[in-house]
XYZ file of C-alpha atoms in Angstrom:
575
model
C 0.000 0.000 0.000
C 2.794 2.447 0.837
C 4.246 1.933 -2.634
C 0.906 2.977 -4.170
C 0.583 6.251 -2.217
C 0.736 9.605 -3.957
C 3.529 11.963 -2.891
C 0.902 14.275 -1.437
C -0.830 11.424 0.406
C 2.069 10.356 2.641
C 1.581 12.878 5.408
C 1.164 10.213 8.109
C 3.189 7.450 6.418
C 6.077 7.230 8.894
C 3.812 7.493 11.910
C 1.522 4.789 10.481
C 4.489 2.487 9.858
C 5.524 2.848 13.491
C 2.021 1.990 14.639
C 1.882 -1.016 12.304
C 5.204 -2.293 13.668
C 3.868 -1.981 17.224
C 0.687 -3.844 16.292
C 2.650 -6.596 14.535
C 4.974 -7.024 17.518
C 1.868 -7.607 19.623
C 0.774 -10.387 17.229
C -2.117 -8.425 15.711
C -3.179 -8.554 12.066
C -2.873 -5.140 10.455
C -4.737 -3.445 7.637
C -3.710 -0.208 5.882
C -6.512 1.974 4.492
C -6.102 4.510 1.677
C -8.388 6.136 -0.898
C -8.452 8.065 -4.174
C -11.244 9.998 -5.797
C -11.904 9.062 -9.428
C -14.295 10.492 -11.972
C -17.026 8.531 -13.693
C -15.195 8.223 -17.016
C -12.143 6.652 -15.396
C -14.323 4.191 -13.508
C -16.233 3.164 -16.654
C -12.958 2.498 -18.505
C -11.572 0.556 -15.548
C -14.748 -1.511 -15.166
C -14.720 -2.505 -18.852
C -11.065 -3.565 -18.715
C -11.511 -5.368 -15.391
C -14.569 -7.288 -16.602
C -12.731 -8.253 -19.788
C -9.720 -9.487 -17.759
C -11.940 -11.524 -15.400
C -13.633 -13.230 -18.345
C -10.370 -14.385 -19.897
C -9.717 -18.136 -20.007
C -6.044 -17.946 -20.949
C -3.100 -18.814 -18.693
C -2.240 -15.148 -18.066
C -5.674 -14.293 -16.615
C -4.326 -13.481 -13.128
C -1.568 -11.282 -14.551
C -4.103 -9.312 -16.618
C -6.357 -8.788 -13.588
C -3.406 -7.524 -11.527
C -2.310 -5.230 -14.343
C -5.767 -3.670 -14.716
C -6.177 -3.312 -10.933
C -2.758 -1.668 -10.721
C -3.902 1.115 -13.066
C -6.549 2.328 -10.618
C -4.809 1.401 -7.342
C -2.282 4.261 -7.582
C -1.792 7.803 -6.233
C -3.701 6.885 -3.101
C -4.087 9.091 -0.009
C -3.277 7.360 3.277
C -6.050 7.308 5.890
C -4.487 5.126 8.559
C -4.239 1.538 9.781
C -6.301 -0.884 11.851
C -5.311 -3.915 13.883
C -7.401 -6.918 14.922
C -6.604 -9.852 17.158
C -6.656 -13.196 15.332
C -6.018 -15.883 17.911
C -4.780 -19.320 17.018
C -7.461 -21.991 17.040
C -7.479 -24.481 19.880
C -5.014 -27.322 19.450
C -2.908 -25.725 16.696
C 0.499 -25.903 18.511
C -0.172 -29.506 19.567
C -1.235 -30.455 16.035
C 1.865 -28.864 14.478
C 4.077 -30.640 17.010
C 2.621 -34.037 16.111
C 2.882 -33.338 12.381
C 6.534 -32.392 12.883
C 7.143 -35.636 14.804
C 5.532 -37.460 11.889
C 8.304 -36.180 9.618
C 6.150 -33.676 7.719
C 7.928 -30.489 6.625
C 5.815 -27.472 7.585
C 5.939 -24.186 5.651
C 3.868 -21.139 6.579
C 2.685 -18.995 3.665
C 0.900 -15.949 5.055
C -0.070 -12.442 4.059
C 0.748 -11.108 7.536
C 3.614 -8.735 8.242
C 6.961 -10.274 9.133
C 6.683 -9.360 12.818
C 3.222 -10.948 13.080
C 4.371 -14.060 11.217
C 7.380 -14.453 13.533
C 5.142 -14.141 16.603
C 2.844 -16.807 15.189
C 5.904 -18.967 14.500
C 6.931 -18.739 18.148
C 3.352 -19.423 19.298
C 3.256 -22.591 17.157
C 6.816 -23.609 18.169
C 7.946 -23.465 14.541
C 10.486 -20.997 15.951
C 12.140 -21.135 19.353
C 14.617 -19.110 21.367
C 18.197 -19.784 20.299
C 17.141 -21.104 16.888
C 19.170 -19.577 14.075
C 17.075 -17.518 11.663
C 17.857 -16.670 8.064
C 15.859 -13.533 7.259
C 15.695 -12.500 3.605
C 14.566 -8.893 3.460
C 16.064 -6.602 0.797
C 14.796 -3.330 2.289
C 18.166 -1.771 3.144
C 18.505 2.033 3.316
C 20.256 2.047 -0.079
C 17.511 0.003 -1.716
C 14.802 2.194 -0.170
C 16.506 5.290 -1.608
C 16.644 3.680 -5.047
C 12.974 2.711 -4.750
C 11.971 6.333 -4.147
C 13.845 7.422 -7.264
C 12.313 7.222 -10.710
C 14.772 4.565 -11.904
C 12.630 1.469 -11.333
C 14.929 -0.892 -13.278
C 17.945 0.048 -11.132
C 15.871 -0.481 -7.966
C 14.692 -3.896 -9.187
C 18.262 -4.933 -10.045
C 19.483 -3.825 -6.603
C 16.678 -5.730 -4.854
C 17.449 -8.894 -6.828
C 21.177 -8.633 -6.120
C 20.413 -8.201 -2.421
C 18.165 -11.294 -2.422
C 20.838 -13.375 -4.204
C 23.462 -12.258 -1.713
C 21.263 -13.104 1.280
C 20.436 -16.531 -0.176
C 24.157 -17.245 -0.617
C 24.881 -16.136 2.964
C 21.984 -18.252 4.200
C 23.355 -21.358 2.455
C 26.733 -20.840 4.130
C 25.048 -20.479 7.527
C 22.940 -23.570 6.829
C 25.966 -25.708 5.924
C 27.783 -24.727 9.140
C 24.641 -25.346 11.228
C 24.114 -28.759 9.617
C 27.562 -29.859 10.755
C 26.636 -28.857 14.313
C 23.161 -30.468 14.042
C 21.480 -27.117 14.692
C 17.985 -26.297 13.392
C 17.669 -23.236 11.138
C 14.537 -21.280 10.206
C 14.057 -19.336 6.970
C 11.913 -16.174 6.966
C 11.174 -14.451 3.636
C 9.045 -11.389 2.913
C 6.813 -10.957 -0.123
C 9.097 -8.567 -2.001
C 12.060 -10.932 -1.665
C 9.833 -13.813 -2.733
C 9.077 -11.995 -5.985
C 12.748 -12.203 -6.985
C 13.398 -15.578 -5.298
C 10.762 -17.200 -7.547
C 12.376 -15.975 -10.788
C 13.726 -18.717 -13.043
C 17.419 -18.021 -12.415
C 17.028 -17.764 -8.616
C 14.341 -20.259 -7.594
C 16.606 -23.337 -7.583
C 19.014 -21.703 -5.109
C 16.099 -20.491 -3.013
C 14.514 -23.955 -2.944
C 17.810 -25.600 -1.986
C 18.118 -23.220 0.958
C 14.480 -23.629 2.010
C 14.545 -27.438 1.917
C 17.559 -27.495 4.215
C 15.826 -25.379 6.857
C 13.740 -26.869 9.652
C 10.887 -24.394 9.139
C 10.059 -21.846 6.446
C 7.878 -18.767 6.910
C 6.940 -16.709 3.847
C 5.232 -13.487 4.988
C 3.492 -10.718 3.041
C 2.771 -13.343 0.365
C 0.185 -12.667 -2.297
C -2.238 -15.441 -3.357
C -0.235 -15.898 -6.547
C 3.032 -16.241 -4.636
C 1.490 -18.885 -2.377
C 0.513 -20.906 -5.451
C 3.946 -20.428 -7.068
C 5.798 -21.589 -3.944
C 3.571 -24.667 -3.781
C 4.183 -25.382 -7.472
C 7.944 -24.946 -7.025
C 8.126 -27.459 -4.163
C 5.852 -29.942 -5.936
C 7.620 -29.844 -9.297
C 11.252 -29.607 -8.186
C 11.292 -32.018 -5.233
C 8.773 -34.579 -6.478
C 7.308 -34.685 -2.964
C 3.610 -34.889 -2.197
C 2.384 -31.463 -1.113
C -0.606 -30.677 1.087
C -1.916 -27.119 1.408
C -4.359 -26.022 4.090
C -6.118 -22.672 4.251
C -9.374 -21.002 5.211
C -9.655 -17.886 3.036
C -10.216 -16.846 -0.557
C -6.535 -15.870 -0.841
C -5.616 -19.532 -0.288
C -7.606 -20.870 -3.244
C -4.682 -20.855 -5.715
C -2.434 -22.646 -3.237
C -5.097 -25.274 -2.478
C -5.637 -26.004 -6.159
C -1.904 -26.123 -6.930
C -1.057 -28.626 -4.166
C -1.477 -32.377 -4.601
C -3.966 -32.330 -1.723
C -5.952 -29.246 -0.782
C -7.582 -29.073 2.653
C -10.047 -26.243 3.235
C -11.094 -25.035 6.684
C -14.690 -23.889 6.937
C -14.924 -20.795 9.104
C -15.689 -17.115 9.340
C -13.718 -16.236 6.202
C -16.246 -17.752 3.834
C -16.520 -21.006 1.906
C -14.222 -20.258 -1.053
C -11.385 -22.362 0.373
C -13.711 -25.271 1.140
C -15.269 -25.191 -2.326
C -11.814 -25.263 -3.972
C -10.329 -28.021 -1.799
C -10.229 -31.805 -1.983
C -11.058 -32.268 1.707
C -12.923 -29.945 4.076
C -12.453 -29.839 7.849
C -13.905 -27.562 10.510
C -10.721 -26.776 12.484
C -6.989 -26.956 11.876
C -6.455 -29.482 14.678
C -8.559 -32.049 12.807
C -5.681 -32.295 10.332
C -3.861 -34.317 13.007
C -6.386 -37.162 12.882
C -6.857 -36.868 9.120
C -3.159 -37.514 8.449
C -1.803 -39.477 11.399
C -4.755 -41.867 11.711
C -6.621 -42.097 8.416
C -3.544 -41.256 6.343
C -1.512 -44.062 7.917
C -4.366 -46.559 7.725
C -5.030 -45.707 4.081
C -1.347 -46.052 3.129
C -1.031 -49.410 4.877
C -4.313 -50.752 3.471
C -3.556 -49.819 -0.126
C 0.062 -51.035 -0.034
C -0.929 -54.342 1.601
C -3.843 -54.787 -0.793
C -1.696 -54.284 -3.898
C 1.056 -56.606 -2.615
C -1.524 -59.265 -1.797
C -3.108 -58.939 -5.252
C 0.301 -59.694 -6.764
C 0.783 -62.604 -4.378
C -2.518 -64.386 -4.941
C -2.429 -64.098 -8.720
C 1.186 -65.269 -8.938
C 0.439 -68.186 -6.611
C -2.450 -69.180 -8.886
C -0.800 -68.411 -12.219
C 2.457 -70.222 -11.528
C 0.625 -73.490 -10.753
C -0.757 -73.282 -14.314
C 2.702 -72.429 -15.655
C 4.364 -75.327 -13.801
C 1.768 -77.741 -15.136
C 2.403 -76.551 -18.694
C 6.101 -77.356 -18.205
C 5.131 -80.726 -16.714
C 2.861 -81.415 -19.724
C 5.602 -80.378 -22.203
C 3.602 -77.277 -23.188
C 0.852 -79.363 -24.706
C -1.696 -76.604 -24.119
C -3.815 -78.760 -21.814
C -5.185 -76.608 -18.943
C -4.938 -78.128 -15.471
C -8.099 -76.300 -14.275
C -11.651 -76.294 -15.539
C -12.581 -73.167 -17.532
C -15.004 -71.936 -14.870
C -12.376 -72.444 -12.177
C -10.130 -70.068 -14.104
C -12.878 -67.488 -14.607
C -14.191 -67.359 -11.044
C -10.895 -67.334 -9.101
C -10.693 -63.520 -8.947
C -14.467 -63.017 -8.914
C -15.729 -65.040 -5.943
C -13.102 -67.117 -4.167
C -10.298 -64.624 -3.422
C -11.454 -61.072 -4.253
C -13.694 -60.175 -1.309
C -11.019 -60.726 1.399
C -8.754 -58.250 -0.426
C -11.517 -55.649 -0.511
C -12.092 -56.179 3.215
C -8.352 -55.683 3.816
C -8.399 -52.431 1.849
C -11.387 -51.084 3.796
C -11.206 -52.353 7.378
C -7.652 -53.320 8.350
C -5.938 -51.391 11.170
C -2.424 -52.352 12.194
C -2.521 -49.864 15.110
C -5.538 -48.312 16.836
C -6.377 -44.635 16.325
C -5.346 -43.847 19.909
C -1.862 -45.283 19.366
C -1.530 -43.585 15.956
C -1.990 -40.246 17.729
C 0.229 -41.254 20.630
C 3.127 -42.264 18.348
C 3.199 -39.732 15.467
C 6.539 -41.110 14.099
C 4.475 -44.076 12.872
C 3.422 -41.840 9.955
C 7.049 -41.779 8.783
C 6.599 -45.312 7.435
C 4.518 -43.773 4.666
C 6.936 -40.901 4.026
C 9.873 -43.345 3.803
C 7.680 -45.745 1.752
C 8.584 -48.638 4.033
C 5.475 -50.712 3.275
C 5.503 -50.317 -0.512
C 9.191 -50.423 -1.386
C 10.515 -52.548 -4.232
C 12.042 -54.919 -1.675
C 8.642 -55.529 -0.090
C 6.924 -55.986 -3.471
C 9.592 -58.476 -4.606
C 9.284 -60.306 -1.284
C 5.552 -60.803 -1.883
C 6.244 -61.923 -5.463
C 8.759 -64.454 -4.157
C 6.219 -65.641 -1.577
C 3.713 -66.190 -4.384
C 6.173 -68.212 -6.463
C 7.161 -70.228 -3.390
C 3.523 -71.013 -2.546
C 2.821 -72.053 -6.152
C 5.909 -74.295 -6.151
C 4.915 -76.014 -2.904
C 1.298 -76.494 -4.039
C 2.198 -77.898 -7.445
C 4.985 -80.273 -6.477
C 3.244 -81.547 -3.349
C 0.127 -82.359 -5.386
C 2.026 -83.860 -8.312
C 4.343 -85.990 -6.171
C 1.547 -87.121 -3.855
C -0.863 -88.098 -6.641
C 1.308 -89.091 -9.594
C 1.794 -92.752 -8.675
C -0.378 -93.144 -5.591
C -3.506 -95.277 -5.860
C -6.527 -93.022 -5.385
C -9.478 -95.383 -5.807
C -10.207 -98.774 -4.272
C -9.450 -100.421 -7.581
C -5.894 -99.039 -7.563
C -6.408 -96.382 -10.230
C -4.340 -93.195 -9.985
C -5.964 -89.765 -10.279
C -7.016 -88.217 -13.518
C -6.460 -84.633 -14.631
C -9.858 -83.519 -13.324
C -9.063 -84.736 -9.764
C -5.557 -83.270 -9.851
C -6.963 -79.904 -11.001
C -9.681 -79.833 -8.318
C -7.162 -80.766 -5.606
C -4.623 -78.142 -6.674
C -7.346 -75.510 -6.932
C -8.590 -76.382 -3.439
C -5.062 -75.971 -2.104
C -4.679 -72.596 -3.833
C -7.979 -71.273 -2.410
C -7.067 -72.440 1.087
C -3.507 -71.074 0.958
C -4.262 -67.596 -0.399
C -7.205 -67.070 1.957
C -5.303 -68.270 5.017
C -2.353 -66.103 3.926
C -4.778 -63.181 4.038
C -5.825 -64.233 7.558
C -2.167 -64.170 8.648
C -1.616 -60.723 7.097
C -4.605 -59.025 8.724
C -4.006 -57.198 12.013
C -7.589 -56.211 12.821
C -10.385 -58.749 12.342
C -14.033 -57.830 11.953
C -17.053 -60.039 11.316
C -16.974 -58.971 7.674
C -13.392 -60.137 7.227
C -14.153 -63.489 8.858
C -17.174 -63.827 6.586
C -15.211 -63.016 3.423
C -12.145 -65.165 4.190
C -13.806 -68.328 5.479
C -16.900 -67.720 3.359
C -14.727 -67.705 0.229
C -13.387 -71.157 1.131
C -16.856 -72.533 1.958
C -18.263 -71.036 -1.243
C -15.624 -72.916 -3.250
C -16.892 -76.248 -1.910
C -20.523 -75.228 -2.499
C -19.671 -74.184 -6.056
C -17.783 -77.429 -6.677
C -20.760 -79.494 -5.513
C -23.346 -77.416 -7.434
C -21.288 -77.136 -10.617
C -20.417 -80.839 -10.509
C -24.109 -81.731 -10.307
C -24.863 -80.046 -13.650
C -25.020 -82.010 -16.882
C -21.517 -83.137 -17.973
C -21.939 -81.297 -21.272
C -21.759 -78.092 -19.219
C -19.639 -79.044 -16.186
C -17.218 -81.081 -18.371
C -14.218 -82.185 -16.243
C -15.840 -81.019 -12.969
C -18.793 -83.438 -13.227
C -19.272 -85.107 -9.807
C -15.534 -84.677 -9.146
C -16.040 -83.641 -5.523
C -18.938 -85.914 -4.490
C -17.650 -89.101 -6.149
C -13.854 -88.629 -6.083
C -12.435 -85.986 -3.756
C -14.758 -85.935 -0.734
C -14.662 -89.718 -0.009
C -10.856 -89.775 -0.257
C -8.905 -89.220 2.953
C -5.757 -88.424 0.976
C -7.504 -85.392 -0.594
C -8.166 -83.843 2.817
C -4.782 -84.841 4.238
C -2.947 -83.426 1.210
C -4.874 -80.148 1.490
C -3.848 -79.830 5.135
C -0.173 -80.656 4.471
C 0.054 -78.220 1.541
C -1.598 -75.478 3.609
C 0.900 -75.898 6.468
C 3.927 -76.159 4.172
C 2.920 -73.096 2.135
C 2.261 -70.823 5.126
C 5.199 -71.982 7.233
C 7.869 -69.823 5.437
C 5.807 -66.643 5.814
C 4.956 -67.465 9.427
C 8.619 -68.117 10.265
C 9.757 -64.920 8.536
C 7.095 -62.816 10.323
C 8.009 -64.312 13.708
C 11.744 -63.672 13.239
C 11.163 -60.130 11.979
C 8.796 -59.291 14.835
C 11.253 -60.654 17.403
C 14.581 -59.359 16.087
C 13.985 -56.726 13.355
C 10.589 -55.146 14.078
C 9.251 -52.284 11.972
C 7.918 -49.242 13.784
C 4.284 -50.373 13.729
C 5.354 -53.815 14.928
C 7.107 -52.263 17.950
C 3.863 -50.505 18.821
C 1.951 -53.777 18.376
C 4.490 -55.462 20.657
C 4.104 -52.999 23.546
C 0.324 -53.054 23.036
C 0.218 -56.842 23.394
C 2.419 -56.562 26.509
C 0.140 -53.881 27.967
C 2.965 -51.312 28.079
C 1.336 -48.557 26.011
C 0.962 -46.321 29.084
C 4.466 -46.970 30.425
C 6.488 -43.735 29.867
C 9.813 -45.607 29.621
C 8.604 -48.021 26.948
C 6.908 -45.218 25.011
C 10.108 -43.142 25.113
C 12.153 -46.082 23.771
C 9.712 -46.552 20.881
C 9.755 -42.823 20.034
C 13.562 -42.875 19.978
C 13.361 -45.387 17.093
C 11.873 -42.665 14.888
C 13.069 -42.787 11.272
C 13.832 -39.042 11.199
C 14.746 -36.465 13.831
C 12.169 -33.859 14.910
C 13.434 -30.266 14.545
C 10.322 -28.121 15.157
C 7.359 -28.215 17.527
C 7.263 -27.928 21.291
C 8.663 -31.477 21.644
C 11.782 -30.400 19.722
C 11.890 -27.177 21.777
C 11.791 -29.182 25.019
C 14.516 -31.544 23.762
C 16.712 -28.606 22.709
C 16.247 -26.953 26.119
C 17.093 -30.212 27.905
C 20.167 -30.687 25.729
C 21.449 -27.149 26.412
C 20.834 -27.601 30.172
C 22.865 -30.814 30.171
C 25.694 -29.130 28.247
C 25.785 -26.225 30.722
C 25.810 -28.652 33.647
C 28.666 -30.589 32.029
C 30.667 -27.384 31.495
C 30.282 -26.403 35.149
């Protein structure tokens, strides 16, 4: 606003700036008010141009609107400034602390003055006493003098040079602080951000910002908020989440991978432009730490299991083709092949993807570092995917060779006849259905009635289907005609073989899970361990589990408490 004042309208400019600084130091949100009288002709021309700019559908729509608005927002006469108290919502510092423990990098993009933004940073524990701060603010006396002159290009060049110099100094400070394991905060004002987001500067700016524990961009316009979000998303490849409650946050919400709008007193524009709407900022804690973790685990487990069950089924067919010298003869009935993924094994996977919970919601909130498993992609890494693929091949190998070796030369009927292809196929298929469904039962951490129904119901439905399908005319049921009633069910070897194959196929996974849980537990498994031992309320056990966090917490009141404790211990050691 001060840049848009007329020379004759700056009578109270210095006094107003002093008042604004006092308000900002007190944590108040400030508003500068100025006016200009315009005639009707000027307004009509402005309104036509402004309406035309708003109706544009091109990429430069926002730039055109700003350009038209800039023509009328000039030569203003200063009236004064106001200040209002805008308290933090309940639970904001606690929520930010837990998000920081979860390994989430937190940036504040605000339109507030720098002093107000810094006060908010301290209130949220994004900043703390003794924390090194890199402040990028190009408003030196020399630059201010150049700005008042008519040479705008020289002023812009001086501002940009100042920003580049401060970024370079900040990177040197950051490198020295990293060696000493000290947290650094970056604070940037809107004018500096204008030059920091230029093509030849933004990479250096981003490198500096990523290395800092917390970043606060103050006096940011809505466009700058969106550009910063785009820069982080495109250059780092990280998943970005933006949260805001006002119309000036709309661009940022739409630019981020996930936009979360807060419904409140500032209208519904943010909510209407977001992917998810919440009523208060503190609800973000449960949205991410509970539902975010559950969703990541469910989807990753579901995809890995899909690979497993189809490889376990497909490789039995492949092994039989090798055994039959690639004759083209299918080991399973056509309807067995068609219905495997439709009825017998699909519903348990859906139940896993909807209902499974490795850790309760209470423990998810109590141990925020659990969320880091998703950030580090622990549960969906290539190693884990390949392990499930190997498990599928191993299960298929055990099923096929157990069935072949057990039935190839063994008398199956009272007359001494060995099994035919139809009996071998039904037996192998039974083993596959049992193994993949029981593997699902071993993988699930949280059973509900629906999961029991889908897992054991899928196995029961296979026997019902085999009986019903085998009772149909042999022209339709072909090789499955009466195969269960007349051949498989009366034979004790069929049931014994199914049991032996089931145990042999699940034993490797069971042994691996037991060894991993005992000697190399993942973070969620440690929490499951102390839950089963009833130690979730023991402070010592909880502290040990939190110390196994995958990344160190640098902001939040937990980090502030740890830093204070560390400095107290160092002072005591020195004395």
